[in-house]
mmCIF file of C-alpha atoms in Angstrom:
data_model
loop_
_atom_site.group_PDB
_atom_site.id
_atom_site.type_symbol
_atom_site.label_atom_id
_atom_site.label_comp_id
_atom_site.label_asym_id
_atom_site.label_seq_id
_atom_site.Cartn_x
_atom_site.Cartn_y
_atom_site.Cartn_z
ATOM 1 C CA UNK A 1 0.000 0.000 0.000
ATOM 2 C CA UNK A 2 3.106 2.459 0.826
ATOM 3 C CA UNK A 3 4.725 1.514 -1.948
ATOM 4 C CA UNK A 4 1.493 2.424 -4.234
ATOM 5 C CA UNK A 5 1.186 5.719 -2.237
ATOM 6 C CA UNK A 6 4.651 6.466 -2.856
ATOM 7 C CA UNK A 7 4.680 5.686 -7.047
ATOM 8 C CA UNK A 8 1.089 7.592 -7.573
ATOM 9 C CA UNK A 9 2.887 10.966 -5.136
ATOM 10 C CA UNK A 10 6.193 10.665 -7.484
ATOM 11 C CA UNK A 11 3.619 10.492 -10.613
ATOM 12 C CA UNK A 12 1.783 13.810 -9.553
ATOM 13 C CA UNK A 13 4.918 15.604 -8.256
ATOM 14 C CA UNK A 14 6.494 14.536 -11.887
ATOM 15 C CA UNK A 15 3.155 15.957 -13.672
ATOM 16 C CA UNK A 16 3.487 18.828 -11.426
ATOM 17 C CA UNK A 17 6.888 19.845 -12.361
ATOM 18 C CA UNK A 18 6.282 19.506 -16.546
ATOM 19 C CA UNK A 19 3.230 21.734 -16.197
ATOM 20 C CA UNK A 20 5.146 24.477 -13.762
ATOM 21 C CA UNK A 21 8.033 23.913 -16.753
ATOM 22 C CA UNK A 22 5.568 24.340 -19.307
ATOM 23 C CA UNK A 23 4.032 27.664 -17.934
ATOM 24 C CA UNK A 24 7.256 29.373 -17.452
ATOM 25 C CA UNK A 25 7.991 29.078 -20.907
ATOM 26 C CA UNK A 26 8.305 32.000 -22.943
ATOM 27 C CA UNK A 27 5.047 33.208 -25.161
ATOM 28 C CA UNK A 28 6.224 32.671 -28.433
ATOM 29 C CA UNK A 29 7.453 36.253 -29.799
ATOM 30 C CA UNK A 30 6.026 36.712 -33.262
ATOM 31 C CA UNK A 31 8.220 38.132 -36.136
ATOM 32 C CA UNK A 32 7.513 40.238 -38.827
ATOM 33 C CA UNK A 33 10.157 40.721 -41.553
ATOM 34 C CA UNK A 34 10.062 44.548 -43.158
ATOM 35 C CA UNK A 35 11.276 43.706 -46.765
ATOM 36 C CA UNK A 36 11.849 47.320 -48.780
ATOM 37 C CA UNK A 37 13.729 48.590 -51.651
ATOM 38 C CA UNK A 38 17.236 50.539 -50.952
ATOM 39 C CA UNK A 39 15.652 53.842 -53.014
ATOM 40 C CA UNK A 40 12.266 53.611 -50.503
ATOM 41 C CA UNK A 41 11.174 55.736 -48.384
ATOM 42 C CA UNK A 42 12.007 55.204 -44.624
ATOM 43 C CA UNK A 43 9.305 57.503 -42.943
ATOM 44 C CA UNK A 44 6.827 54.440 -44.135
ATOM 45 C CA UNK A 45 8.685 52.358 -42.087
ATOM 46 C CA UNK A 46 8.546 54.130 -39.285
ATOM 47 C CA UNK A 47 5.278 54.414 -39.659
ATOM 48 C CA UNK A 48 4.430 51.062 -39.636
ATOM 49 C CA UNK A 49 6.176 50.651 -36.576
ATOM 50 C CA UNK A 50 4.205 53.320 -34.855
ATOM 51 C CA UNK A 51 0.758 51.539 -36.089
ATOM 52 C CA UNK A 52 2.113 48.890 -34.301
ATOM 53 C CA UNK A 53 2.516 50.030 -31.429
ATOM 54 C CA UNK A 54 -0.642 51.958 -31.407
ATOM 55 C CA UNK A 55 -2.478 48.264 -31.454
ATOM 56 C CA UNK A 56 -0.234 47.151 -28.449
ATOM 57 C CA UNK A 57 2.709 45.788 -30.058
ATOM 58 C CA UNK A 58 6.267 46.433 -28.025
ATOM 59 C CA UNK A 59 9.475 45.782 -30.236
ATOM 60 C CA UNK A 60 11.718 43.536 -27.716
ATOM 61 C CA UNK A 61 8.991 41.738 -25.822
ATOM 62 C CA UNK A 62 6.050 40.609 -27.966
ATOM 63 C CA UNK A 63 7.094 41.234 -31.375
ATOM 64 C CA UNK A 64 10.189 41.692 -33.160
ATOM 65 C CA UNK A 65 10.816 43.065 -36.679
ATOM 66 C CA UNK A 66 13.903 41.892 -39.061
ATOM 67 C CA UNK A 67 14.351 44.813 -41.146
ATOM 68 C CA UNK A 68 15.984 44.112 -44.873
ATOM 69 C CA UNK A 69 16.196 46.567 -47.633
ATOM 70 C CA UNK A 70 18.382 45.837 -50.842
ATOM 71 C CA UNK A 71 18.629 47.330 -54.439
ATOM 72 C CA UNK A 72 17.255 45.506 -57.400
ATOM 73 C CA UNK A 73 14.853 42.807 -57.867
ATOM 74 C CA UNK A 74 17.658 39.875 -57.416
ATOM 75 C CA UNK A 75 18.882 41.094 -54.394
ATOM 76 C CA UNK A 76 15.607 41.773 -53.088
ATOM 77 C CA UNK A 77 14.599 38.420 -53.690
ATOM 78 C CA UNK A 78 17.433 36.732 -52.037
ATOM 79 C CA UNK A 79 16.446 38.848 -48.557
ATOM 80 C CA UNK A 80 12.945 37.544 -49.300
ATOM 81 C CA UNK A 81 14.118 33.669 -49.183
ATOM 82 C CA UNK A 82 16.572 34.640 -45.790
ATOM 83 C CA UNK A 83 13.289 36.549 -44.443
ATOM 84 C CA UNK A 84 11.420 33.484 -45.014
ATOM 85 C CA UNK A 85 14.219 31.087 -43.977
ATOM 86 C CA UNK A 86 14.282 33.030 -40.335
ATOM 87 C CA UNK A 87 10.700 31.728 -40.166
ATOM 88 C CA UNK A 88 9.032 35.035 -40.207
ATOM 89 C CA UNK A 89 5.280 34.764 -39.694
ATOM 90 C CA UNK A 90 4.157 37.337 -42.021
ATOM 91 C CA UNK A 91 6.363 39.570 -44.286
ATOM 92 C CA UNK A 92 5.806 43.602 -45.322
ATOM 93 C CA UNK A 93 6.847 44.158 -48.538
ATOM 94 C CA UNK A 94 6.713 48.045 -49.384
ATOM 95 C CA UNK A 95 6.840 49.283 -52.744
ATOM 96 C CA UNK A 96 8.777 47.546 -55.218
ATOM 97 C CA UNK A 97 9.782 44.901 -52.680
ATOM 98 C CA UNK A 98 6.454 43.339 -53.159
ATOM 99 C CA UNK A 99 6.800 41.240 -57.025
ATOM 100 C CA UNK A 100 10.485 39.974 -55.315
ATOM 101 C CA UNK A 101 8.844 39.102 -52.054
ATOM 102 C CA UNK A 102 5.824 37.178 -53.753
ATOM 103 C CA UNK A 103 8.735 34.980 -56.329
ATOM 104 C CA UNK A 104 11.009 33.886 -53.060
ATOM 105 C CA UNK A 105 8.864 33.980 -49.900
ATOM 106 C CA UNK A 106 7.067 30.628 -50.846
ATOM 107 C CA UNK A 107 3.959 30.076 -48.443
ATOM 108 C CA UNK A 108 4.888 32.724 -45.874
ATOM 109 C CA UNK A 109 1.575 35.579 -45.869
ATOM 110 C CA UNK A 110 2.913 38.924 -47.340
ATOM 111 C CA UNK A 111 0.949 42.212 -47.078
ATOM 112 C CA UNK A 112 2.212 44.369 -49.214
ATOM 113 C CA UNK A 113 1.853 48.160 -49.688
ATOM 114 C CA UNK A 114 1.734 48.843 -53.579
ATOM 115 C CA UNK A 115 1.269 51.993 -55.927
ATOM 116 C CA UNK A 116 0.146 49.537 -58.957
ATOM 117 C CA UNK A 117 -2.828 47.427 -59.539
ATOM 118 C CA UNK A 118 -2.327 43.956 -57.767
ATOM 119 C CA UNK A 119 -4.480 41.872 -59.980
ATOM 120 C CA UNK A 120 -3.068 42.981 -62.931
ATOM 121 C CA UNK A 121 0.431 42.316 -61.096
ATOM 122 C CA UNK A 122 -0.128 39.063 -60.350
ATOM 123 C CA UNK A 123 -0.522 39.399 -56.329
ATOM 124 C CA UNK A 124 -4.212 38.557 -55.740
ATOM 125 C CA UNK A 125 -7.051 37.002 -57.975
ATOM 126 C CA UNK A 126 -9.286 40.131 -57.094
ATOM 127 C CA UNK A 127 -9.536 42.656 -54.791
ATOM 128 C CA UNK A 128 -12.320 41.268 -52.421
ATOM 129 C CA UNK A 129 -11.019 37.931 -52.655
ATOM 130 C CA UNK A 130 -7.110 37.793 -53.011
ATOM 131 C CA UNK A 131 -7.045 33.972 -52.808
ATOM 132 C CA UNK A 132 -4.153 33.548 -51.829
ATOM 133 C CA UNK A 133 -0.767 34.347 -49.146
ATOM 134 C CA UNK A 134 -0.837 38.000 -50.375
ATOM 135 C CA UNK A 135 -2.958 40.974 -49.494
ATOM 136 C CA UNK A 136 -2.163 44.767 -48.646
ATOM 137 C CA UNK A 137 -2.853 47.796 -49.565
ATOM 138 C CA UNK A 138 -3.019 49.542 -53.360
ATOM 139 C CA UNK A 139 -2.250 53.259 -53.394
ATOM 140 C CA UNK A 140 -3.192 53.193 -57.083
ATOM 141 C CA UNK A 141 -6.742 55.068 -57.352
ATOM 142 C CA UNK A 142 -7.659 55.477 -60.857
ATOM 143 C CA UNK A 143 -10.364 58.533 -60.574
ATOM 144 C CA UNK A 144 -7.129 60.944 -58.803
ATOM 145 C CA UNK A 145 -5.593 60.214 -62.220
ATOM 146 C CA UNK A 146 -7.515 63.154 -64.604
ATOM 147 C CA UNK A 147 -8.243 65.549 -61.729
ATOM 148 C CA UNK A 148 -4.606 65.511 -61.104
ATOM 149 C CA UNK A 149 -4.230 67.208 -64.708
ATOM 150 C CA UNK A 150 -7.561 69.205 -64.218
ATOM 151 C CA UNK A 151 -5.493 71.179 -61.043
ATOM 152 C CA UNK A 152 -2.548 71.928 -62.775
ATOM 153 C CA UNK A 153 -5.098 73.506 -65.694
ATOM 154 C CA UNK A 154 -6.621 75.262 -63.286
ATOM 155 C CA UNK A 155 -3.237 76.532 -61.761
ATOM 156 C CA UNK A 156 -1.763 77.350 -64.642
ATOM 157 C CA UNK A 157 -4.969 77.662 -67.657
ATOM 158 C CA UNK A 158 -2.840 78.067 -70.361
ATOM 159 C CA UNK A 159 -1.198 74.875 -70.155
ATOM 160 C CA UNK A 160 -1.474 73.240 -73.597
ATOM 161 C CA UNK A 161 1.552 70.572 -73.983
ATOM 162 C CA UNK A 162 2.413 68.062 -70.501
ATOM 163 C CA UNK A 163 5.139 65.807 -70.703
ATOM 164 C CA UNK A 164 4.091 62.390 -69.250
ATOM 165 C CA UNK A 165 6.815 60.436 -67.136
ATOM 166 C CA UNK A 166 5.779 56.871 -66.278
ATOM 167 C CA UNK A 167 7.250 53.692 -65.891
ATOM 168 C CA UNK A 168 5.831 51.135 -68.289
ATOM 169 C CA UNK A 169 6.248 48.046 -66.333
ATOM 170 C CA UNK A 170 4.120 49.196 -63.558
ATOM 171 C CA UNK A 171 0.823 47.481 -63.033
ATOM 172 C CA UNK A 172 -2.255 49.966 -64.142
ATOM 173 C CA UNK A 173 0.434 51.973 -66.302
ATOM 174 C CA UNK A 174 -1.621 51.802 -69.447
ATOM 175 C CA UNK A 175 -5.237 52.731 -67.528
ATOM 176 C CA UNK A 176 -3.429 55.433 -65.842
ATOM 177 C CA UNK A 177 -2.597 56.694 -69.297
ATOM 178 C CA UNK A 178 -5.978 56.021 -70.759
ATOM 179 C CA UNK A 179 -7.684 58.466 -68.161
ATOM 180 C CA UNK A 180 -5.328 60.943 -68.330
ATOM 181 C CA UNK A 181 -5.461 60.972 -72.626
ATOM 182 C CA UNK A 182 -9.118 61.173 -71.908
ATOM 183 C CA UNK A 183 -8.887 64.467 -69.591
ATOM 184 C CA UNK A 184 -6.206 65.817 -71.697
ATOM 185 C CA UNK A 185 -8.686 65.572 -74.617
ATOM 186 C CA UNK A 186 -11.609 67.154 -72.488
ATOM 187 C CA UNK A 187 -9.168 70.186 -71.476
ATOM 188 C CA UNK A 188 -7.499 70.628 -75.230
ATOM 189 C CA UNK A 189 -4.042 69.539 -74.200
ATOM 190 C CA UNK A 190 -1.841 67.292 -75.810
ATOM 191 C CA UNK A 191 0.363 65.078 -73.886
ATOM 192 C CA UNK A 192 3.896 63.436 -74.519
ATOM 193 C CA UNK A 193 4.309 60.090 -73.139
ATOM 194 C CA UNK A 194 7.906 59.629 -72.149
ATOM 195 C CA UNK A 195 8.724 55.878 -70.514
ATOM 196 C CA UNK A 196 11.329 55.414 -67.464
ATOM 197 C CA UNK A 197 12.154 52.129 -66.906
ATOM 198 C CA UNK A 198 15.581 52.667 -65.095
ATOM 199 C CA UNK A 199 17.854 55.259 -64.052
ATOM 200 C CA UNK A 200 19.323 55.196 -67.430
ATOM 201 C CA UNK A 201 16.110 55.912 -68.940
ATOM 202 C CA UNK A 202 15.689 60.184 -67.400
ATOM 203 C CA UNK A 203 18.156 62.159 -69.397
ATOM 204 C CA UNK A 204 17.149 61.029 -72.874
ATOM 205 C CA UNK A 205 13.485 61.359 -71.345
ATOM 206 C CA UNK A 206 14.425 65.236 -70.138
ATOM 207 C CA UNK A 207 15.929 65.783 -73.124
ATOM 208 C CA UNK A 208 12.845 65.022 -75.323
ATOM 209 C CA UNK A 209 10.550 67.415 -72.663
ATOM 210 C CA UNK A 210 12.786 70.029 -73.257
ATOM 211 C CA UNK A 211 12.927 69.969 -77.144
ATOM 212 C CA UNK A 212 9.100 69.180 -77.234
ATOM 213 C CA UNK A 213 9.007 72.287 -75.167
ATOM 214 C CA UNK A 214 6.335 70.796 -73.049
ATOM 215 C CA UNK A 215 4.747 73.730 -70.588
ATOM 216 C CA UNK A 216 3.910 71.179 -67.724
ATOM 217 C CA UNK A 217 5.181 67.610 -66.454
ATOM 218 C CA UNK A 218 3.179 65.431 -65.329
ATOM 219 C CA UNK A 219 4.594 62.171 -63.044
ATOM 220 C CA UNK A 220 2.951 59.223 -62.365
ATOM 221 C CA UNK A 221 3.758 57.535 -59.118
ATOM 222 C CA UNK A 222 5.660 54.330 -58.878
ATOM 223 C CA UNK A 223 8.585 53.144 -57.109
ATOM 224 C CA UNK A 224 10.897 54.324 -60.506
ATOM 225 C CA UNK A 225 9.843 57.759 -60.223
ATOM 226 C CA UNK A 226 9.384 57.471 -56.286
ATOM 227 C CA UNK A 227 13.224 56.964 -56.430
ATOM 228 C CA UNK A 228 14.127 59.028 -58.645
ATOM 229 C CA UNK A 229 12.077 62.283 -57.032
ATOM 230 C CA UNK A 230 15.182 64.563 -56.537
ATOM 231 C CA UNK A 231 16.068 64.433 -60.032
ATOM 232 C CA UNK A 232 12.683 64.963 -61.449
ATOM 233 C CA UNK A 233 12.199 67.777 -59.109
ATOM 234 C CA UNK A 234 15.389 69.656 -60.005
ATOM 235 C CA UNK A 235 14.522 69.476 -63.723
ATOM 236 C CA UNK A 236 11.394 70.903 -63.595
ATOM 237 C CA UNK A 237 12.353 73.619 -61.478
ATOM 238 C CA UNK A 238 15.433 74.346 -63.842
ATOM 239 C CA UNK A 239 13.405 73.626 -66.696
ATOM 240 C CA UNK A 240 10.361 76.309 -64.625
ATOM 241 C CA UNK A 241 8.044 73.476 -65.386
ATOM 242 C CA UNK A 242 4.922 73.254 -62.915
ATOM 243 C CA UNK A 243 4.601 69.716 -62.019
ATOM 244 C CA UNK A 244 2.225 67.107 -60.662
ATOM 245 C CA UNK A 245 2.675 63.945 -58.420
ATOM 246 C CA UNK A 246 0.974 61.328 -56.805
ATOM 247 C CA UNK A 247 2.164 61.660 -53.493
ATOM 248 C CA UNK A 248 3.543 64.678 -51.018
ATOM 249 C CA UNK A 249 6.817 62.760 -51.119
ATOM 250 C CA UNK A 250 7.746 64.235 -54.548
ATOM 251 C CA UNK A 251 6.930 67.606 -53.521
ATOM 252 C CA UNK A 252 9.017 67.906 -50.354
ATOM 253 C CA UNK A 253 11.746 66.656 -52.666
ATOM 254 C CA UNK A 254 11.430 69.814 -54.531
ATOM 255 C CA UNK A 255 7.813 68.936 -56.735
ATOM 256 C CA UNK A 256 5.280 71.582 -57.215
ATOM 257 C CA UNK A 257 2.130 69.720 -56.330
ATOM 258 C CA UNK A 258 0.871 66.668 -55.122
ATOM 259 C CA UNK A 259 -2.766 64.488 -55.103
ATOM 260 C CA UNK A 260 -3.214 61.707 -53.587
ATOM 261 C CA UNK A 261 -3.025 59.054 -50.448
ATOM 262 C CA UNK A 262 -0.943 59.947 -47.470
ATOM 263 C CA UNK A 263 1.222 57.097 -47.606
ATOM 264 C CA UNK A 264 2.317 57.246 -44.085
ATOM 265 C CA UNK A 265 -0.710 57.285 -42.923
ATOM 266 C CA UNK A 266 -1.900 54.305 -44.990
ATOM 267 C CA UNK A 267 1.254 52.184 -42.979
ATOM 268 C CA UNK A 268 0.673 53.556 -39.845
ATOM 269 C CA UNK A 269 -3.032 53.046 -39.538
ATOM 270 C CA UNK A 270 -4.043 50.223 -42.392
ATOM 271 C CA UNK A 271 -0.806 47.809 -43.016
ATOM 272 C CA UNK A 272 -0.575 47.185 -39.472
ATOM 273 C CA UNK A 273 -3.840 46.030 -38.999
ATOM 274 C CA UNK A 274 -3.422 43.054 -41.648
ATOM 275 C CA UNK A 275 -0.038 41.770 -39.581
ATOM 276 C CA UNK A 276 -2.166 41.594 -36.557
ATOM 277 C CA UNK A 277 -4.730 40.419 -38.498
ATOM 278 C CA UNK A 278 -2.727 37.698 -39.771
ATOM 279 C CA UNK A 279 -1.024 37.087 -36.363
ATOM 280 C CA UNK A 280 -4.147 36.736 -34.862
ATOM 281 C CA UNK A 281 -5.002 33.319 -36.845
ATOM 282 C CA UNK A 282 -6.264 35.149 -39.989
ATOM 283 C CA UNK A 283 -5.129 34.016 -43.554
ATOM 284 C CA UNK A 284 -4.461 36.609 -46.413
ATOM 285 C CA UNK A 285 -6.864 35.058 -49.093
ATOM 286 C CA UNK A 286 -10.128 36.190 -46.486
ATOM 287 C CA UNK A 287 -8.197 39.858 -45.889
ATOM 288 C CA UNK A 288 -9.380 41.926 -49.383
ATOM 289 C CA UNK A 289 -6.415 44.332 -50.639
ATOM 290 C CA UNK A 290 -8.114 48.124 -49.535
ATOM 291 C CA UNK A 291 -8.113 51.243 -51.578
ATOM 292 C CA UNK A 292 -7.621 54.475 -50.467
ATOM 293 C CA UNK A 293 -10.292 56.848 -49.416
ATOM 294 C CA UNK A 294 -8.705 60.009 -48.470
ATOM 295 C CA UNK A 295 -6.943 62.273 -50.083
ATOM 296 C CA UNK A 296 -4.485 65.211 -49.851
ATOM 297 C CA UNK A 297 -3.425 68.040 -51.779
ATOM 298 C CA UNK A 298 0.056 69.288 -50.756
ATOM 299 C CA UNK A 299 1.849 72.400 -52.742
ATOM 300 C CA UNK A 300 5.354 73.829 -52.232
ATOM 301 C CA UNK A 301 4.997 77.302 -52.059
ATOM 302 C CA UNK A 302 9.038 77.677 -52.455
ATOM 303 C CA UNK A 303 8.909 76.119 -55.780
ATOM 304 C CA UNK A 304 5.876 78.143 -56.844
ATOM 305 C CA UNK A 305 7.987 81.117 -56.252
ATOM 306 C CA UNK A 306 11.147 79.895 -58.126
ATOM 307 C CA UNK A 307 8.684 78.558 -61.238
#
């Protein structure tokens, strides 16, 4: 009878100690890996990081973040695969990072933040139903595209010839164009479609502005032009071009004007809520890919007085 006493004690006192072991292990820290392109822009980042902790989130104790950023679509791609090799449980991929992060990250749920279309890129099957490990955010919103030429009309009325710059490749490139052709039409302007593809591609695309003589420019945003903002900026004010963007970042790199999505806002207050989303149990296929809804009008009044 002792000896049963004594087995069935050392039986609960063994139980006892696994569960006492298994409750003072560590909660499982999730991990988010930040994938973005070298020529980005960093304020989104920190951004995102804000949103995060806005919804309770605490870098260091119940979340970490492996930041990457690379340049080119190769590189980019390999930090995808290491991201996904670190066993991340959802990546970020901003911008451009987003067609290298969906190629190497294999099954791992990406929400990415995007200035093209993502069906016709290839990241979702629609935008309600994405269908599969990618969802996000599109900055693209077609209707912005013609009132964006309608305000620098109404700036500047005699406007008659607008040099185009856009990068082919980008997802929604040739609808962008469309509307735009259309508005042009409806205002009596003619526009000059110049293509940037690559760094390379600017100077031979300045050059033709300037013998075109084209009285406004007219950029369309993407992560090409995104990267390129400085340059753009410093050409039209050299060139005293007015010029239209997509988002505020162009103008505070020298740009006249600006219509669109706050982008920082959109990763402070909307990406964020897909990673927790996603954390939470959720999979990307039932998260639909949101537009934006507001919209901002920014103008720098130093390069109104230079132009």
């Amino acid at each position: 009878m002792n000896k049963k006493i004594g087995v069935s004690l050392l039986a609960i006192l063994t139980l006892a100690s696994v569960q006492l072991a298994e409750a003072q292990k560590p909660a499982k820290v999730p991990k988010v890996g930040y994938l973005i392109s070298a020529a980005g822009v960093s304020a989104q980042y920190e951004a995102f990081r804000q949103g995060l902790r806005d919804l309770g989130y605490v870098e260091g104790q119940n979340i970490a973040i492996e930041y990457r950023s690379g340049e080119g679509s190769s590189r980019l791609a390999d930090l995808a695969t290491e991201l996904a090799q670190l066993k991340v449980d959802v990546i970020v991929a901003q911008g451009g990072a987003a067609t290298p992060a969906k190629t190497a990250a294999g099954a791992v749920p990406i929400v990415f933040g995007t200035s093209g279309d993502p069906v016709e890129g290839g990241y979702v099957a629609s935008l309600a139903r994405p269908g599969g490990n990618m969802t996000g955010v599109t900055f693209l919103a077609f209707e912005l595209v013609g009132k964006r030429l309608e305000l620098l009309k109404e700036v500047l009325p005699k406007i008659s010839r607008v040099a185009v710059l856009a990068n082919p490749a980008h997802p929604g490139e040739q609808r962008e164009l469309r509307e735009t052709q259309n508005t042009a039409q409806s205002l009596g302007a003619t526009l000059q479609h110049l293509q940037v593809k690559a760094s390379t591609d600017f100077d031979s695309a300045f050059e033709a502005v300037s013998k075109q003589r084209a009285n406004a420019l007219l950029v369309f945003p993407d992560a090409v032009t995104l990267a390129h903002r400085v340059r753009i900026a410093e050409f039209a004010a050299k060139s005293r071009l007015p010029s239209m963007f997509g988002w505020k970042e162009y103008v505070e790199a020298g740009g006249l004007m600006s219509y669109g999505p706050n982008l920082e806002d959109m990763y402070r207050q909307r990406i964020p809520r897909y990673v927790d989303k996603i954390l939470k149990g959720t999979k990307p296929a039932d998260l639909p890919v949101e537009v934006p809804t507001k919209f901002e009008l920014v103008i720098n009044l130093k390069t109104a007085k230079q132009i």
